[in-house]
Short mmCIF file of C-alpha atoms and ligand atoms in Angstrom, two decimals:
data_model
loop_
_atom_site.label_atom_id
_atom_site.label_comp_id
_atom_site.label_asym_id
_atom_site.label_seq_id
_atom_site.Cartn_x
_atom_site.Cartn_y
_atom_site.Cartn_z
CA UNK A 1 16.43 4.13 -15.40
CA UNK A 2 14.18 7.05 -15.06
CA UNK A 3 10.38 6.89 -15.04
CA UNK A 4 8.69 9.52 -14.33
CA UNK A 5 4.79 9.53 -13.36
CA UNK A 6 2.79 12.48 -13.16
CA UNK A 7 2.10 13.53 -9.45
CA UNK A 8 -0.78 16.39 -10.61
CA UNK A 9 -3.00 13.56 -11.51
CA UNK A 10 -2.91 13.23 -7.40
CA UNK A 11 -5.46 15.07 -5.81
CA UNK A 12 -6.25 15.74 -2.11
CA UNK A 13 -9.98 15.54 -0.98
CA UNK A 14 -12.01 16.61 2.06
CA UNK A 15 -14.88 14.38 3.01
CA UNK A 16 -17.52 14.97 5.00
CA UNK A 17 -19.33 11.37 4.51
CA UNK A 18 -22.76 10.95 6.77
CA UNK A 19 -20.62 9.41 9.63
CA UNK A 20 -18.29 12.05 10.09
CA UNK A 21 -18.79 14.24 13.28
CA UNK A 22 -18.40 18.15 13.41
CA UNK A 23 -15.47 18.43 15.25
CA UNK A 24 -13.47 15.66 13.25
CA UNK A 25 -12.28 16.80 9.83
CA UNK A 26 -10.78 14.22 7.27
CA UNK A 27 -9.49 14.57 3.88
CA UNK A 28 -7.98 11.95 1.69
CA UNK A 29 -4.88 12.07 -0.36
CA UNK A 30 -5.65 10.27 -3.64
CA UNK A 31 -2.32 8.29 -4.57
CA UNK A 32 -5.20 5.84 -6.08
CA UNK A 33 -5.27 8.19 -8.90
CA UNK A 34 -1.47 8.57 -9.76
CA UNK A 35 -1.38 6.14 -12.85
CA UNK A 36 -3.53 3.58 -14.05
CA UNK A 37 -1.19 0.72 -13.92
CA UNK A 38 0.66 1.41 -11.65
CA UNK A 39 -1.48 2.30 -8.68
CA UNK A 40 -0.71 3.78 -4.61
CA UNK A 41 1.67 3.61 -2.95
CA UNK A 42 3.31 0.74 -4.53
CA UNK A 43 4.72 2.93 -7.02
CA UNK A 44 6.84 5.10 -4.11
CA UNK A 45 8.05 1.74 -2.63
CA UNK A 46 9.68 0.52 -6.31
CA UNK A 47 10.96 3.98 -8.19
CA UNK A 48 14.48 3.52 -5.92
CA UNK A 49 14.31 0.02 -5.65
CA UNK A 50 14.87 0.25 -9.53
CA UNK A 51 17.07 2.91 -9.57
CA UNK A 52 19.33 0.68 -7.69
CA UNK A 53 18.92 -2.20 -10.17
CA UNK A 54 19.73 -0.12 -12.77
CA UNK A 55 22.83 1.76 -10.98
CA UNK A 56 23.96 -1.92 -10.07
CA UNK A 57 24.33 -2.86 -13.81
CA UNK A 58 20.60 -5.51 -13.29
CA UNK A 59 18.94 -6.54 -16.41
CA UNK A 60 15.68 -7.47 -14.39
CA UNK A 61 13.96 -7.08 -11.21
CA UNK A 62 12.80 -10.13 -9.58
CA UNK A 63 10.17 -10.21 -6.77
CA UNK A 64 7.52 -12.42 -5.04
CA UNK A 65 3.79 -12.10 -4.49
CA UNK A 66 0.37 -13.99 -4.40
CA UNK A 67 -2.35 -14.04 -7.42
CA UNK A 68 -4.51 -10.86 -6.51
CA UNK A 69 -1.02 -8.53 -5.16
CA UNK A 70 -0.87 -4.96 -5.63
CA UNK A 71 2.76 -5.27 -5.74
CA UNK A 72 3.08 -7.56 -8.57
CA UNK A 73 0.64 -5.71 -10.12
CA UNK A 74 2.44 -2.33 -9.85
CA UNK A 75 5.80 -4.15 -10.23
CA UNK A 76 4.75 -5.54 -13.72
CA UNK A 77 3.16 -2.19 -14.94
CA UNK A 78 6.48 -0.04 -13.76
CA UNK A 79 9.05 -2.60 -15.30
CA UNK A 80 6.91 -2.65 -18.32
CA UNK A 81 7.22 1.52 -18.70
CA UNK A 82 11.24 1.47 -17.14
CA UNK A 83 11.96 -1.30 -20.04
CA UNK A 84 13.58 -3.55 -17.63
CA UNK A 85 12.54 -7.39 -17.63
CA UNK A 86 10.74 -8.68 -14.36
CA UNK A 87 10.31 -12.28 -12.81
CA UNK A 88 7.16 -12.37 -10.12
CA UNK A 89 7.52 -15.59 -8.16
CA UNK A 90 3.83 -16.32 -7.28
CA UNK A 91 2.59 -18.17 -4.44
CA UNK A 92 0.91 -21.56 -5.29
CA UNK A 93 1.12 -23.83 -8.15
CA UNK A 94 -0.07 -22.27 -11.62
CA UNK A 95 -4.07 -22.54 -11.69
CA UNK A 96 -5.98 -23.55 -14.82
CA UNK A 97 -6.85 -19.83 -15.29
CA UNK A 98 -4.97 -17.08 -14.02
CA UNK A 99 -6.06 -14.34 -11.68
CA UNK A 100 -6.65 -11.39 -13.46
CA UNK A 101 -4.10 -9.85 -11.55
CA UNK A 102 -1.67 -12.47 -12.78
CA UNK A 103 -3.38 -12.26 -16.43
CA UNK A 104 -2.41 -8.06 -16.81
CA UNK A 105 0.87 -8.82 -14.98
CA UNK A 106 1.69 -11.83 -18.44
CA UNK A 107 0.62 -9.40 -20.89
CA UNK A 108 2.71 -6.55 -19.43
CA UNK A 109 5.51 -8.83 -20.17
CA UNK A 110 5.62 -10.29 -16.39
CA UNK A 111 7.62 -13.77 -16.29
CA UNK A 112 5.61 -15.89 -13.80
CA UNK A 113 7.21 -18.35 -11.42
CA UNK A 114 4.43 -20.46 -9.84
CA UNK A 115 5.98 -22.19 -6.65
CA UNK A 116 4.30 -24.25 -3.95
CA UNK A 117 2.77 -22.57 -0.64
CA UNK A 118 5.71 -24.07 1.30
CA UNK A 119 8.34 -23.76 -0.99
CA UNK A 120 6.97 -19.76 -0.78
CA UNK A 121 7.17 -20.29 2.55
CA UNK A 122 10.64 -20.56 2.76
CA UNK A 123 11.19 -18.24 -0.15
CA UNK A 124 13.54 -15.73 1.75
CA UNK A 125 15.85 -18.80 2.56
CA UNK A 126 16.30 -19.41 -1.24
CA UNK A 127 19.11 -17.53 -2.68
CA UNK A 128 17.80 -16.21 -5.91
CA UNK A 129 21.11 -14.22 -6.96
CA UNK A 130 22.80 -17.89 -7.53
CA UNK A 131 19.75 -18.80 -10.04
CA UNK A 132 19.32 -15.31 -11.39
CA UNK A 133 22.76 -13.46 -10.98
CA UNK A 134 21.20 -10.79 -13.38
CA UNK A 135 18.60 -10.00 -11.10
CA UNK A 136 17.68 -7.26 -8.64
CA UNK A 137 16.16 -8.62 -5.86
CA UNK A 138 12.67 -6.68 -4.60
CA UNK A 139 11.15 -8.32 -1.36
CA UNK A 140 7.24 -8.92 -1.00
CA UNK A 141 5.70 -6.03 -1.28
CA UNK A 142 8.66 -3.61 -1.32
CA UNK A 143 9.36 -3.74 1.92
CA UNK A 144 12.96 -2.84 2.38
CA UNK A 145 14.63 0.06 3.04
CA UNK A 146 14.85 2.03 -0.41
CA UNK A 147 10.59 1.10 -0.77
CA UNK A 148 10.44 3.04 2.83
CA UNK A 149 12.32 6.07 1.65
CA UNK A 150 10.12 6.37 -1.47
CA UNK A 151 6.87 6.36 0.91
CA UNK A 152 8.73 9.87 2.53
CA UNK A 153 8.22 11.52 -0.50
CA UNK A 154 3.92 11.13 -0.37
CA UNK A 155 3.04 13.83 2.14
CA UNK A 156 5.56 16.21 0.08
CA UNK A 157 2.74 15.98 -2.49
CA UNK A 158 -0.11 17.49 0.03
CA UNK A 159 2.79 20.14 0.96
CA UNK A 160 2.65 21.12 -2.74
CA UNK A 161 -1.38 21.46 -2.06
CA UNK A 162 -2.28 22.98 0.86
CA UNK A 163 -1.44 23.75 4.59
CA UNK A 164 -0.09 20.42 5.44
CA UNK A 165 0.98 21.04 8.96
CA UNK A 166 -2.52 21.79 10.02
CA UNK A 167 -3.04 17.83 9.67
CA UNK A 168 -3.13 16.77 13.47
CA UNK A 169 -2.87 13.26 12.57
CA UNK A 170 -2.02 10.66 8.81
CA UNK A 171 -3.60 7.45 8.72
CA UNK A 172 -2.82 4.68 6.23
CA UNK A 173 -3.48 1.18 5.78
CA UNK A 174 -0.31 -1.21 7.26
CA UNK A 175 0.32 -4.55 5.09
CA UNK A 176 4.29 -4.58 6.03
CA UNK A 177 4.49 -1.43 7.52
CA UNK A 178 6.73 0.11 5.10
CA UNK A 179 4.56 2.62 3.81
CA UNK A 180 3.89 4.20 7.82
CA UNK A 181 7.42 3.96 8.01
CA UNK A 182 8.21 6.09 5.06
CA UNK A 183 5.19 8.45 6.78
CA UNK A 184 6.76 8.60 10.21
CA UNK A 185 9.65 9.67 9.07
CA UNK A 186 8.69 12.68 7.39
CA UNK A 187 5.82 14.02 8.96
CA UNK A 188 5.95 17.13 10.82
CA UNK A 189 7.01 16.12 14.83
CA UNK A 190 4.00 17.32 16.03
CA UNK A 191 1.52 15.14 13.99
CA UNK A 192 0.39 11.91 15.12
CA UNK A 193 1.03 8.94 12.33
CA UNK A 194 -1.89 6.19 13.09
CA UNK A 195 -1.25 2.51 11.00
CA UNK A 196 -4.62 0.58 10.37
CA UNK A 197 -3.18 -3.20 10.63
CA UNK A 198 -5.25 -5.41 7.89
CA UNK A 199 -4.03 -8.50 9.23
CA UNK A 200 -4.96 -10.68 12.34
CA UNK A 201 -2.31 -11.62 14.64
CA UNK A 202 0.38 -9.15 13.75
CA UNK A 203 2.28 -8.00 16.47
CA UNK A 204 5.74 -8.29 15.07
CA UNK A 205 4.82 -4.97 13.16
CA UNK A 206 5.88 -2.45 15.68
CA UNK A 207 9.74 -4.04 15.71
CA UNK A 208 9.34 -4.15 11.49
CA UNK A 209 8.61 -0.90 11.57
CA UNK A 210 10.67 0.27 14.54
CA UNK A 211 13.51 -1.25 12.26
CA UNK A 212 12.93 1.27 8.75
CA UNK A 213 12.92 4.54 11.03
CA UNK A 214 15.41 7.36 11.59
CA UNK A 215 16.69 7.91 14.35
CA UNK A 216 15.15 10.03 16.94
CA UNK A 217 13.22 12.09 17.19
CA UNK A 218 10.03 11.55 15.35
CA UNK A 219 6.29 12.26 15.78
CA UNK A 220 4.27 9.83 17.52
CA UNK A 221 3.13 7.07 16.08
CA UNK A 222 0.41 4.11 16.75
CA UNK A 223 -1.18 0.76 15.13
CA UNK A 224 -4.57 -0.09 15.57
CA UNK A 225 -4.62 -3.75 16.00
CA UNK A 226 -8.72 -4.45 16.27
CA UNK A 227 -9.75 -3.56 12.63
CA UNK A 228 -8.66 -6.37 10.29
CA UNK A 229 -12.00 -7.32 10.03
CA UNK A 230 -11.46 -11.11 10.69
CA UNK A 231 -8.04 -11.17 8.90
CA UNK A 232 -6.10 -10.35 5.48
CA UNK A 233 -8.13 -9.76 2.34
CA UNK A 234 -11.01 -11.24 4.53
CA UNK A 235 -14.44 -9.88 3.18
CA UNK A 236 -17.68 -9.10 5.10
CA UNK A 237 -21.07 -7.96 4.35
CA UNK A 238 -20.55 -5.01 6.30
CA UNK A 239 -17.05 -4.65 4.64
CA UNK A 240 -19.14 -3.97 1.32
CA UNK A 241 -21.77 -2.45 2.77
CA UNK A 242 -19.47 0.64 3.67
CA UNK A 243 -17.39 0.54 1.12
CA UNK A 244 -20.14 1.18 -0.96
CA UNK A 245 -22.03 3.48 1.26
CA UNK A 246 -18.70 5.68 1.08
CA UNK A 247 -18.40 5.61 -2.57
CA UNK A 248 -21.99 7.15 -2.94
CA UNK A 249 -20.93 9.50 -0.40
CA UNK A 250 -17.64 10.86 -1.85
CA UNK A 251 -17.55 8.77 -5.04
CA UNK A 252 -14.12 7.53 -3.78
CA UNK A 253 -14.00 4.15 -4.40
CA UNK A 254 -11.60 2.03 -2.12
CA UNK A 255 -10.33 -1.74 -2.24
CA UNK A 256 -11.69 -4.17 0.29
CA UNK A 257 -8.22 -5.57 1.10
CA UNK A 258 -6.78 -2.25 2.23
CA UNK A 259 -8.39 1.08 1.71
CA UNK A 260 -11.70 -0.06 2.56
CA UNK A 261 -10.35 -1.71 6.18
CA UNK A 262 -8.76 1.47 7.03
CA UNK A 263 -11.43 4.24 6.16
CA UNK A 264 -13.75 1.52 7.91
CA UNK A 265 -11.57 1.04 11.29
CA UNK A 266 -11.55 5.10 11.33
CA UNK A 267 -15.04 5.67 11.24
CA UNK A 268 -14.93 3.08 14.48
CA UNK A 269 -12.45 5.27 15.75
CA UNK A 270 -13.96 8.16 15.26
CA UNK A 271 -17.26 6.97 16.67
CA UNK A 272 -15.59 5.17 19.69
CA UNK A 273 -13.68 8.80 20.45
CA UNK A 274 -10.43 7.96 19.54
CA UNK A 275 -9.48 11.25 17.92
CA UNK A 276 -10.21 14.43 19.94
CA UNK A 277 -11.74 17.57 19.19
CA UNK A 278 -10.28 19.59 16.24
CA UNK A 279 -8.67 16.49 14.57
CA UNK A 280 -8.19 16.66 11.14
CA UNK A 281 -6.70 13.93 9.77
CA UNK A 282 -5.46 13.08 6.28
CA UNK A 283 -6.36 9.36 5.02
CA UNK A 284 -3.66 8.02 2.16
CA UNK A 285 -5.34 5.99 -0.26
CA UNK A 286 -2.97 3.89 -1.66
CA UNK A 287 -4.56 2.59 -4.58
CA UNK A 288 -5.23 -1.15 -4.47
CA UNK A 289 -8.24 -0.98 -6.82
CA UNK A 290 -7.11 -3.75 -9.23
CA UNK A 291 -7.16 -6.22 -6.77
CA UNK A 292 -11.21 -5.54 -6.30
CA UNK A 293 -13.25 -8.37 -7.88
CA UNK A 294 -13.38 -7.90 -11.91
CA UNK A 295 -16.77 -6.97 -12.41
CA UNK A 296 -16.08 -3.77 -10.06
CA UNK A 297 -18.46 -4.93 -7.37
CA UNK A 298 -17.45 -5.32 -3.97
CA UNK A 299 -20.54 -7.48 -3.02
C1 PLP B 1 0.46 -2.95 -0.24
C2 PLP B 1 -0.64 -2.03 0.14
C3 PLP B 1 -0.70 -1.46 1.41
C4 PLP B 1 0.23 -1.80 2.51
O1 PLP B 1 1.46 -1.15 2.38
P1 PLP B 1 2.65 -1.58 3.34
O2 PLP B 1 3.74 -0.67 2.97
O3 PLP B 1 2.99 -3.01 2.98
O4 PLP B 1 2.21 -1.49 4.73
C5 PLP B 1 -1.72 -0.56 1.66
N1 PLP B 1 -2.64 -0.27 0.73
C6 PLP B 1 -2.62 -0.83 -0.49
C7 PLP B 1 -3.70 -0.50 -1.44
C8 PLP B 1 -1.62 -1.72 -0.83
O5 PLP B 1 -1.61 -2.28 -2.05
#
């Protein structure tokens, strides 16, 4: 199984929106803009996830996710383009109309498993292989070891670029924490790797993280806890308000689930202090954009 996306349609952007001080720079790497189905960094967490599948003789990857996921959404698109068959077990029973999220995922050939909140629940305790021996077994979200060492091939792309070591620190939206791990473990030691936590209440991150990294040593690396803006894919008028503030600003758009919590908890950070003099930090945008509201407005 070999797909291949193009990585030149990845581009790497300085920003200098109103908010921005003079001695912070901040560019951000666009993995938003890598392939229209198949979006972010969702892509780098599956390509050796289903090169294992197909090295293990699997006829179809099989994977779990709720109605508006990125992953199923990028899971869907990349099966559709590898040729391999994919199951998404979704969370909840099937609704009267489907997401559209779930909708693109159907047409791109998706089989959807609707299950109920608790059964999901206890999804991990379910042993899938005995239903589906022909399956290949992706968890939420990618988050295993083969989706973290896809995620060390992104800042290979801004090496390709520019002067990547002059990057004091790479910040990136944390849902599981894979993608930061893939990021700590190849930056450069002396860069600083800062995760933007989207959900409330997460503490167990550090260890899930702590558990995907090489050994010793690596450059530092933090999460910032206080800017899930009231908790996952939870949406505020200030939420929009910046997202669409930035977009004016840099005509980047970002997703209010991810993207737009992590260029949002910067600014914060940068305002607060938080990153000293001569920073300049790289941003990953890791896509995210289907799961905006249809229309395309995030108010
Ligand atoms: C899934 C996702 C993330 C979180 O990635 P993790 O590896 O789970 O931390 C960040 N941004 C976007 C747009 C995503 O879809």
């Amino acid at each position: 199984m070999n797909i291949q996306l193009d990585y030149n349609n990845i581009t790497l952007q300085a920003i200098s929106p109103s908010w921005l001080p003079d001695h912070v720079r901040a560019s951000v790497l666009r993995l938003d803009l890598l392939h229209p189905e198949v979006s972010g960094n969702k892509w780098f967490k599956l390509r050796y996830n289903l090169e294992e599948a197909s090295a293990q003789g699997k006829t179809r990857i099989f994977t779990f996710g709720g109605a508006y996921s990125n992953h199923i959404a990028a899971t869907a698109a990349a099966c559709r383009l590898a040729g391999i068959a994919c199951t998404g077990v979704i969370r909840g029973e099937r609704p009267a109309v489907l997401s559209h999220t779930l909708r693109d995922a159907s047409l791109r050939g998706m089989e959807l498993h609707f299950i109920s909140r608790e059964a999901y629940r206890h999804k991990n305790e379910t042993d899938w292989n005995t239903l589906y021996p022909d399956a290949y077994i992706v968890p939420e979200g990618g988050n295993n070891a083969l989706g973290a060492k896809g995620c060390e091939e992104i800042l290979s792309l801004v090496n390709d670029s520019s002067d990547d070591s002059s990057f004091t620190h790479i910040a990136c939206a944390v849902g599981t924490g894979t993608t930061l791990a893939g990021l700590i473990n190849s930056a450069a030691h002396q860069q600083e790797i800062v995760g933007y936590v989207v959900l409330k209440s997460a503490a167990y991150l550090e260890q899930e993280i702590q558990s995907l990294l090489h050994a010793a040593p690596l450059p530092h690396w933090q999460l910032r806890h206080e800017h899930h803006g009231g908790g996952y894919a939870k949406v505020t008028p200030a939420l929009t308000a910046f997202i669409r503030q930035f977009y004016e600003e840099t005509h980047i758009p970002l997703d209010i689930v991810y993207t737009g919590k992590l260029l949002m908890g910067f600014r914060q950070d940068v305002l607060d202090g938080v990153y000293p003099t001569g920073s300049n930090v790289l941003l990953i945008h890791t896509g995210g954009l289907q799961g905006n509201p249809v229309d395309g407005q995030v108010s």
